Short mmCIF file of C-alpha atoms and ligand atoms in Angstrom, two decimals:
data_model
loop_
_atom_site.label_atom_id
_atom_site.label_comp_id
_atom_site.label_asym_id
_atom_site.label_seq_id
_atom_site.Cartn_x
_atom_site.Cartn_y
_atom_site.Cartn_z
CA UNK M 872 77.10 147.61 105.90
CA UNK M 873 78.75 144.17 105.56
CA UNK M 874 82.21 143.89 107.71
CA UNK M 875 83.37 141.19 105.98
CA UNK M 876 85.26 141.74 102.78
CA UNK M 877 87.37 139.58 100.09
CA UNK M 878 89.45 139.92 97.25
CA UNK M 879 90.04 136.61 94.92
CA UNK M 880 94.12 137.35 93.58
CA UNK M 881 94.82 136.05 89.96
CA UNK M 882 98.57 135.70 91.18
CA UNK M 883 101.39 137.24 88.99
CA UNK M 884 104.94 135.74 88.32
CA UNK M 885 106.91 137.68 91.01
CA UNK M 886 109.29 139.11 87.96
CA UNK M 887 106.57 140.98 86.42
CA UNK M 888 107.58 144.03 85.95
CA UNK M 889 103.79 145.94 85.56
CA UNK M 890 103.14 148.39 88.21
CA UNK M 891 99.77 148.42 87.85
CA UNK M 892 98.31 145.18 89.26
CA UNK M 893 94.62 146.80 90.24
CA UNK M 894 92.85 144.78 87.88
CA UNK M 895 94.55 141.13 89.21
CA UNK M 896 92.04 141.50 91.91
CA UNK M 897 88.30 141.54 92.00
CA UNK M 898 85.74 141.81 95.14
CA UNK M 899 84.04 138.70 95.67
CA UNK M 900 81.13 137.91 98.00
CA UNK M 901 83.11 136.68 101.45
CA UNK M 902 80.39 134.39 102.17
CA UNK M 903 79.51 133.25 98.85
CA UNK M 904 80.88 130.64 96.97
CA UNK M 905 84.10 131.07 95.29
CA UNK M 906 86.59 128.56 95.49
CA UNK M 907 86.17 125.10 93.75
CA UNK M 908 85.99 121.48 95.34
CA UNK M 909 89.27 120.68 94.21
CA UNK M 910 91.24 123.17 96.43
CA UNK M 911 94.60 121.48 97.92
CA UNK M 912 94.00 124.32 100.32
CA UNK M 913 90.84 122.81 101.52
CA UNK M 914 91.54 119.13 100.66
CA UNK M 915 95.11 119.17 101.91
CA UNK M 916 96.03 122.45 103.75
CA UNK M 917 98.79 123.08 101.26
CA UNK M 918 99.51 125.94 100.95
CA UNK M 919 100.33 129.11 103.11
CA UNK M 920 99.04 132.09 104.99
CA UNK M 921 99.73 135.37 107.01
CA UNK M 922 97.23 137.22 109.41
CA UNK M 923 97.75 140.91 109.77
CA UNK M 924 96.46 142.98 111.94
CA UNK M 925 94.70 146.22 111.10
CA UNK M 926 93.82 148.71 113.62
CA UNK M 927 91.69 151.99 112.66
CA UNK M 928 92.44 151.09 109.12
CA UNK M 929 96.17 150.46 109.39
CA UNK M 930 97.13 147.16 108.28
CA UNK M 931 100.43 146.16 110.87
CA UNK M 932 103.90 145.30 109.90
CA UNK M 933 102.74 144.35 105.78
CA UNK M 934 106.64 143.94 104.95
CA UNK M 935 107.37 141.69 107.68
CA UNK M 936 104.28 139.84 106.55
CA UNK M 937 104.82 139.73 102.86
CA UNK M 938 108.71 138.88 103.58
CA UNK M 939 107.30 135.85 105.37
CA UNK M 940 104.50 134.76 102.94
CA UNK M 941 107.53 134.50 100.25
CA UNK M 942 109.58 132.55 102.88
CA UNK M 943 107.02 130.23 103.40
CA UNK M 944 106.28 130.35 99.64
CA UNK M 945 109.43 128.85 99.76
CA UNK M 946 109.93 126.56 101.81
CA UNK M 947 106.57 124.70 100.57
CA UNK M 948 108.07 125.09 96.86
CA UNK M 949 105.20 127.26 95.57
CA UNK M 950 105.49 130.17 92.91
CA UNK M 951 107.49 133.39 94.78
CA UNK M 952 104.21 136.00 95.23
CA UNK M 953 104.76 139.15 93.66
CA UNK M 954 105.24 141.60 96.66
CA UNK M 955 103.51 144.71 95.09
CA UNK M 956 100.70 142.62 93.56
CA UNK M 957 99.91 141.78 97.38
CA UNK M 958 100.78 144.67 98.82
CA UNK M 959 98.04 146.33 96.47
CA UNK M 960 95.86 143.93 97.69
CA UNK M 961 96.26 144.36 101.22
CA UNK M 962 96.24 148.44 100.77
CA UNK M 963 93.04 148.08 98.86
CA UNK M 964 91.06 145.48 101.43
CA UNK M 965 92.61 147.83 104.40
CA UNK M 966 90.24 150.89 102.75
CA UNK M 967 87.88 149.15 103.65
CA UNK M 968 88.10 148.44 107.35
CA UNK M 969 86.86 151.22 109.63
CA UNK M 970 87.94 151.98 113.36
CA UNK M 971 88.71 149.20 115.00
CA UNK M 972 90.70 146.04 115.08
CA UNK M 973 90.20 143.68 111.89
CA UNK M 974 92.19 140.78 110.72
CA UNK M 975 93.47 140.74 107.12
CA UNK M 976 93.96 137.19 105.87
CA UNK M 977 96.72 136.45 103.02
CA UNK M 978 96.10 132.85 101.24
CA UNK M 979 98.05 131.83 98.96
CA UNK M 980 96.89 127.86 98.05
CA UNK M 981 98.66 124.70 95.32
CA UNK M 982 95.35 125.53 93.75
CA UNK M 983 92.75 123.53 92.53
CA UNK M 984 93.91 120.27 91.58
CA UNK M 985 94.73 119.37 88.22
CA UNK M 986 94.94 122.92 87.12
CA UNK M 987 98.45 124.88 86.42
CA UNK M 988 98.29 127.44 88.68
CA UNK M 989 97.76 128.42 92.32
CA UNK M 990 94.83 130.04 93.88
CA UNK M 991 95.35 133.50 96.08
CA UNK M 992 92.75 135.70 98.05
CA UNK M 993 92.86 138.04 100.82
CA UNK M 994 89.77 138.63 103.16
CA UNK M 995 89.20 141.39 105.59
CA UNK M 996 86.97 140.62 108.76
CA UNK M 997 86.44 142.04 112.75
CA UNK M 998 89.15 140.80 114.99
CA UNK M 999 87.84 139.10 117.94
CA UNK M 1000 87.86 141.35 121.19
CA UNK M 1001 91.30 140.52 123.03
CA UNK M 1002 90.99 142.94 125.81
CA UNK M 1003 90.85 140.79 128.59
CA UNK M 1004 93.19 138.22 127.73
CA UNK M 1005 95.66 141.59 127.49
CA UNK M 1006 95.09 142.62 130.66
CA UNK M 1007 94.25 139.48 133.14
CA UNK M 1008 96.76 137.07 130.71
CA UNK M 1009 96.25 133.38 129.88
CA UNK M 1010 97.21 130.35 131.50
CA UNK M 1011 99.33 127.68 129.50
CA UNK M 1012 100.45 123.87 130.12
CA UNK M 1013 103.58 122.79 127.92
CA UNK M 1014 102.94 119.90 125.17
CA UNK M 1015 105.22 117.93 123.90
CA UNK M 1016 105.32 118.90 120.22
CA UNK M 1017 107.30 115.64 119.41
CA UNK M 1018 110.15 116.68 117.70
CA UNK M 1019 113.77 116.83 118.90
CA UNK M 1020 115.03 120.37 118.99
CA UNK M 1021 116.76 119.31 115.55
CA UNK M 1022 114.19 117.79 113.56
CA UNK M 1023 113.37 121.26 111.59
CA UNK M 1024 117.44 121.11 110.21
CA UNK M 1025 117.25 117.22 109.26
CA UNK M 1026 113.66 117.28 108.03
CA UNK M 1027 112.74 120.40 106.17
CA UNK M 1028 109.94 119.09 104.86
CA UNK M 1029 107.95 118.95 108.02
CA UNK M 1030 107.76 122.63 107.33
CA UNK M 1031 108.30 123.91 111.05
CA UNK M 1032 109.58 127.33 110.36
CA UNK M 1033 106.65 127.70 107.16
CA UNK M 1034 103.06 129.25 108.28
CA UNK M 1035 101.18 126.67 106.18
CA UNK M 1036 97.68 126.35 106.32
CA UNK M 1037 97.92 123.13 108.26
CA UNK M 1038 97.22 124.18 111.68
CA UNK M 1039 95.37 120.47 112.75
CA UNK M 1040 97.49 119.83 114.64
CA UNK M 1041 97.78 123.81 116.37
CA UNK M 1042 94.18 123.49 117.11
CA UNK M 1043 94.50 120.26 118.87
CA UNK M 1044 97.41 121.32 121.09
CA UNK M 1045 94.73 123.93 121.87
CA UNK M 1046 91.58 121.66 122.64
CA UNK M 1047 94.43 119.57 124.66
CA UNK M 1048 95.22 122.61 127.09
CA UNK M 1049 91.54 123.70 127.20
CA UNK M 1050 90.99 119.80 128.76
CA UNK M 1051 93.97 120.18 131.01
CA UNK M 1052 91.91 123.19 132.27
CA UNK M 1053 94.72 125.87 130.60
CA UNK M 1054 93.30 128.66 127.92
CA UNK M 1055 96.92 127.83 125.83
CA UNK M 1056 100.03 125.98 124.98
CA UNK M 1057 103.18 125.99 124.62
CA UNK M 1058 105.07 123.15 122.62
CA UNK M 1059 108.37 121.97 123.74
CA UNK M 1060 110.39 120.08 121.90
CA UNK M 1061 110.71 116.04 122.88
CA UNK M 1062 114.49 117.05 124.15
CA UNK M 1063 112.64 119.92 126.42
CA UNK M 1064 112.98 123.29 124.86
CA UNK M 1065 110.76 125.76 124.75
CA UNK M 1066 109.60 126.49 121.32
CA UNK M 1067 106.31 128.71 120.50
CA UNK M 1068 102.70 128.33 121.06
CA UNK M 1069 99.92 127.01 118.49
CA UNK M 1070 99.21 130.30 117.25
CA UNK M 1071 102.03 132.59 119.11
CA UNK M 1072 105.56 133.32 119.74
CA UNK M 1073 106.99 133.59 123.13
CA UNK M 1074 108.63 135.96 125.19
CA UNK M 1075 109.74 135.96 128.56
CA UNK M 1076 111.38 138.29 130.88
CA UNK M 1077 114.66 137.35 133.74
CA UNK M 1078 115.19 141.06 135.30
CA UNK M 1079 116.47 143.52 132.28
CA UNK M 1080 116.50 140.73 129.95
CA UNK M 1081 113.97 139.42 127.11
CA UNK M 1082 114.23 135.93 125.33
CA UNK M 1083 112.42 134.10 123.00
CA UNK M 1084 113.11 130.86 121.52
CA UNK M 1085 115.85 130.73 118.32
CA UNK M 1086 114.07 130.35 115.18
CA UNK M 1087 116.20 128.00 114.07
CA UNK M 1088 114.71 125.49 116.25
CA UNK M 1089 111.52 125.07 113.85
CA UNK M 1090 109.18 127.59 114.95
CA UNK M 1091 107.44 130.68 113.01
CA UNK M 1092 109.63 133.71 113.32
CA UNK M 1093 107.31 135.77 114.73
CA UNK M 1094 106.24 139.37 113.23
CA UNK M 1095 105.31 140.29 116.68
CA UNK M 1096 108.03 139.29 118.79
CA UNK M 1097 110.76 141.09 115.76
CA UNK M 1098 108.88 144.29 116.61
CA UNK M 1099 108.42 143.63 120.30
CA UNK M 1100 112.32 143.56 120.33
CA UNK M 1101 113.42 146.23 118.62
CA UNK M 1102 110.62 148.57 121.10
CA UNK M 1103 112.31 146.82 123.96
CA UNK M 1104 115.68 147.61 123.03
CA UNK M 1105 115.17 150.88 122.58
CA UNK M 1106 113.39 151.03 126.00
CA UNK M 1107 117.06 149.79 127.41
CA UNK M 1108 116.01 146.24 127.90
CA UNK M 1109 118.66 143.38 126.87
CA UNK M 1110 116.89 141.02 124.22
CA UNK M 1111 118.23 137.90 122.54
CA UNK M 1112 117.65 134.73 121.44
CA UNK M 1113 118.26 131.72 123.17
CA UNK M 1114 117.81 128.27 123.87
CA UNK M 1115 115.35 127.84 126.79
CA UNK M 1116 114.83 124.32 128.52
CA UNK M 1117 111.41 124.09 129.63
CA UNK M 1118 112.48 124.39 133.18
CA UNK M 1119 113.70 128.08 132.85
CA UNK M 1120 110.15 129.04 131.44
CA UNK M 1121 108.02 127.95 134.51
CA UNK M 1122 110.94 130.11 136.50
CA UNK M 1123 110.54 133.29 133.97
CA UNK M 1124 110.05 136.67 136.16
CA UNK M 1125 107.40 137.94 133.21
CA UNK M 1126 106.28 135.71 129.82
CA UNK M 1127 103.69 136.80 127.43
CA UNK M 1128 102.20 135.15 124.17
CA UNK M 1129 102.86 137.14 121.21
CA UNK M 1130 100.95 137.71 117.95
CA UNK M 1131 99.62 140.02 115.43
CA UNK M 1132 95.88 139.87 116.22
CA UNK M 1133 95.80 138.86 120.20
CA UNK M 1134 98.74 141.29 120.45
CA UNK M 1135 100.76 140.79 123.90
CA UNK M 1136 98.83 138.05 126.31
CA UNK M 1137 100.97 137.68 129.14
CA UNK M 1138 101.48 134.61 130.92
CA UNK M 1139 99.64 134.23 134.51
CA UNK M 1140 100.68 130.27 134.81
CA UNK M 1141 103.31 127.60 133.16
CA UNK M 1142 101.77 124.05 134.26
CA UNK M 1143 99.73 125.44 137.45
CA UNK M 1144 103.11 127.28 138.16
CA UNK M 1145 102.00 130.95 138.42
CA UNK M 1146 103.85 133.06 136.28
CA UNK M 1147 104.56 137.38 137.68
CA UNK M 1148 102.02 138.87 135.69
CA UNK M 1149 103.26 142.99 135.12
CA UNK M 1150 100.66 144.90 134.40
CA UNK M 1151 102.22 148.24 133.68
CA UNK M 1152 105.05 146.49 131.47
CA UNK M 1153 101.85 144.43 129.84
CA UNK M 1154 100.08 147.88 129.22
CA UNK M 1155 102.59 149.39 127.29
CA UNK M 1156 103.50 146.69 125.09
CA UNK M 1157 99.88 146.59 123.99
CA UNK M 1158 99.78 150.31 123.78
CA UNK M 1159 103.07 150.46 121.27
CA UNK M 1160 101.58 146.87 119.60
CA UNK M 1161 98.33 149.19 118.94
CA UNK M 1162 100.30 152.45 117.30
CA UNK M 1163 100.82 152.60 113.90
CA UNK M 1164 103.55 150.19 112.88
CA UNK M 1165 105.18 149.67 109.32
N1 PLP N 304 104.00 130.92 115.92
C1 PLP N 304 102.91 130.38 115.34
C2 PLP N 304 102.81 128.89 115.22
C3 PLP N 304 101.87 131.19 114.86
O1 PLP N 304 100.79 130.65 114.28
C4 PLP N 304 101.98 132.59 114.99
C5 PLP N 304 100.93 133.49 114.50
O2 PLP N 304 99.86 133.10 114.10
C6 PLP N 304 103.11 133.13 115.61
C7 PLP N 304 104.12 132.27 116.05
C8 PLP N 304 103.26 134.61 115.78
O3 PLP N 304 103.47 135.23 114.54
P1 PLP N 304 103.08 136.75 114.29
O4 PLP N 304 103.62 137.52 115.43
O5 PLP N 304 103.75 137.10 113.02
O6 PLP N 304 101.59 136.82 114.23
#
């Protein structure tokens, strides 16, 4: 039985008021060909994504998810998706994941160019196995993402705070650690605040208190860490968001990288600078990350 699974999405205005949208999706071969040479998505990387993760056939978080595919629908000026039309989508590719952890990929792309309208499928495939960078953690060097921490508020269209499908640049940063002997990154900004990593959020730990970086500074506002929070409140600990210079993060008492398919990874090392690494307090965020969360 294949474990890879798509679904091409003939995308509806988000005012349409049907409520069946079934037949605005078809199955399509995941490895076959399906999308045409003119894709912006392909030829450009414009357009913009989510990855949720599904575990034993639960599909994580889909509102958070969906709330931020329309933000960065957005932000990159492309038609609002219609929330149930995905949301059908995503219910009816999540059917067909058994036990286990898959990834469910959201695209919605300019389309092809020259034509009207955009291009939208989802795709349903086995997460990579993250256990060990749970448990033993991952150790990151800080990048300079070259920004000021104000560049995202005088020049929106660099698209910081969008999830766009232009992550060059996020693979580079991670090819750039990997020969600086790290497994990660973190970007800081060129005025020396912490900001996120290529494909994460960050969290880190002083005593009772959790922090992460504001979104306002042009990062992703992560699915992951919202939900991390609100578990940690109610657990008693004091979370916020803050502006962290760089130096504060290589003194952090506990840090982790935070996402929807790695899940918690904490940090064992900022710039050869080990990092506490809690195991217990590592254990259960990955337990609650891995219970059934809407
Ligand atoms: N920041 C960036 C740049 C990301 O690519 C991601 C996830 O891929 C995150 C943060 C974390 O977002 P989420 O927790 O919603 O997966």
């Amino acid at each position: 039985m294949t474990r890879r699974h798509a679904l091409l999405i003939d995308p509806v205005a988000s005012d349409d008021d049907r409520t069946d949208v079934a037949d605005t999706f078809s199955a399509v071969d995941p490895s076959g060909p399906v999308l045409s040479l003119g894709e912006l998505s392909a030829q450009r990387g414009d357009g913009v994504f989510e990855s949720i993760g599904v575990i034993d056939g639960h599909p994580q978080e889909v509102t958070a998810h969906l709330e931020r595919l329309e933000q960065s629908a957005r932000l990159c000026d492309l038609p609002a998706p219609h929330l149930g039309q995905w949301r059908a989508a995503v219910a009816e590719i999540a059917a067909l994941c058994p036990t286990g952890e898959y990834v469910i990929k959201l695209i919605l792309s300019r389309g092809a160019d020259h034509g009207p309208a955009p291009t939208a499928w989802v795709t349903a495939s086995p997460a990579p196995d993250f256990s060990r960078v749970r448990r033993e953690g991952v150790r990151v060097v800080t990048l300079d993402r070259g920004v000021d921490s104000g560049a995202s508020a005088r020049a929106p269209w660099l698209l910081l705070g969008a999830k766009t499908l232009s992550y060059a640049v996020n693979m580079a940063a991670i090819r750039e650690a990997n020969r600086r002997g790290a497994d990660d990154a973190v970007f800081v900004s060129s005025d020396g605040i912490v900001l996120e990593a290529p494909t994460a959020s960050v969290i880190l730990r002083f005593g009772d208190r959790v922090v992460t970086p504001e979104p306002a500074a042009g990062i992703l506002h992560g699915t992951t860490q919202l939900s991390l929070f609100a578990h940690l409140a109610s657990r008693g600990f004091e979370v916020g968001y803050e502006r962290i210079p760089v130096e504060r993060l290589r003194r952090a008492e506990g840090g982790w990288l935070v996402s929807s398919v790695r899940l918690a990874a904490p940090i064992s090392a900022v710039d050869d600078r080990d990092i506490p690494l809690d195991a217990a307090l590592t254990t259960s965020l990955n337990e609650y990350l891995l219970s059934p969360r809407d």
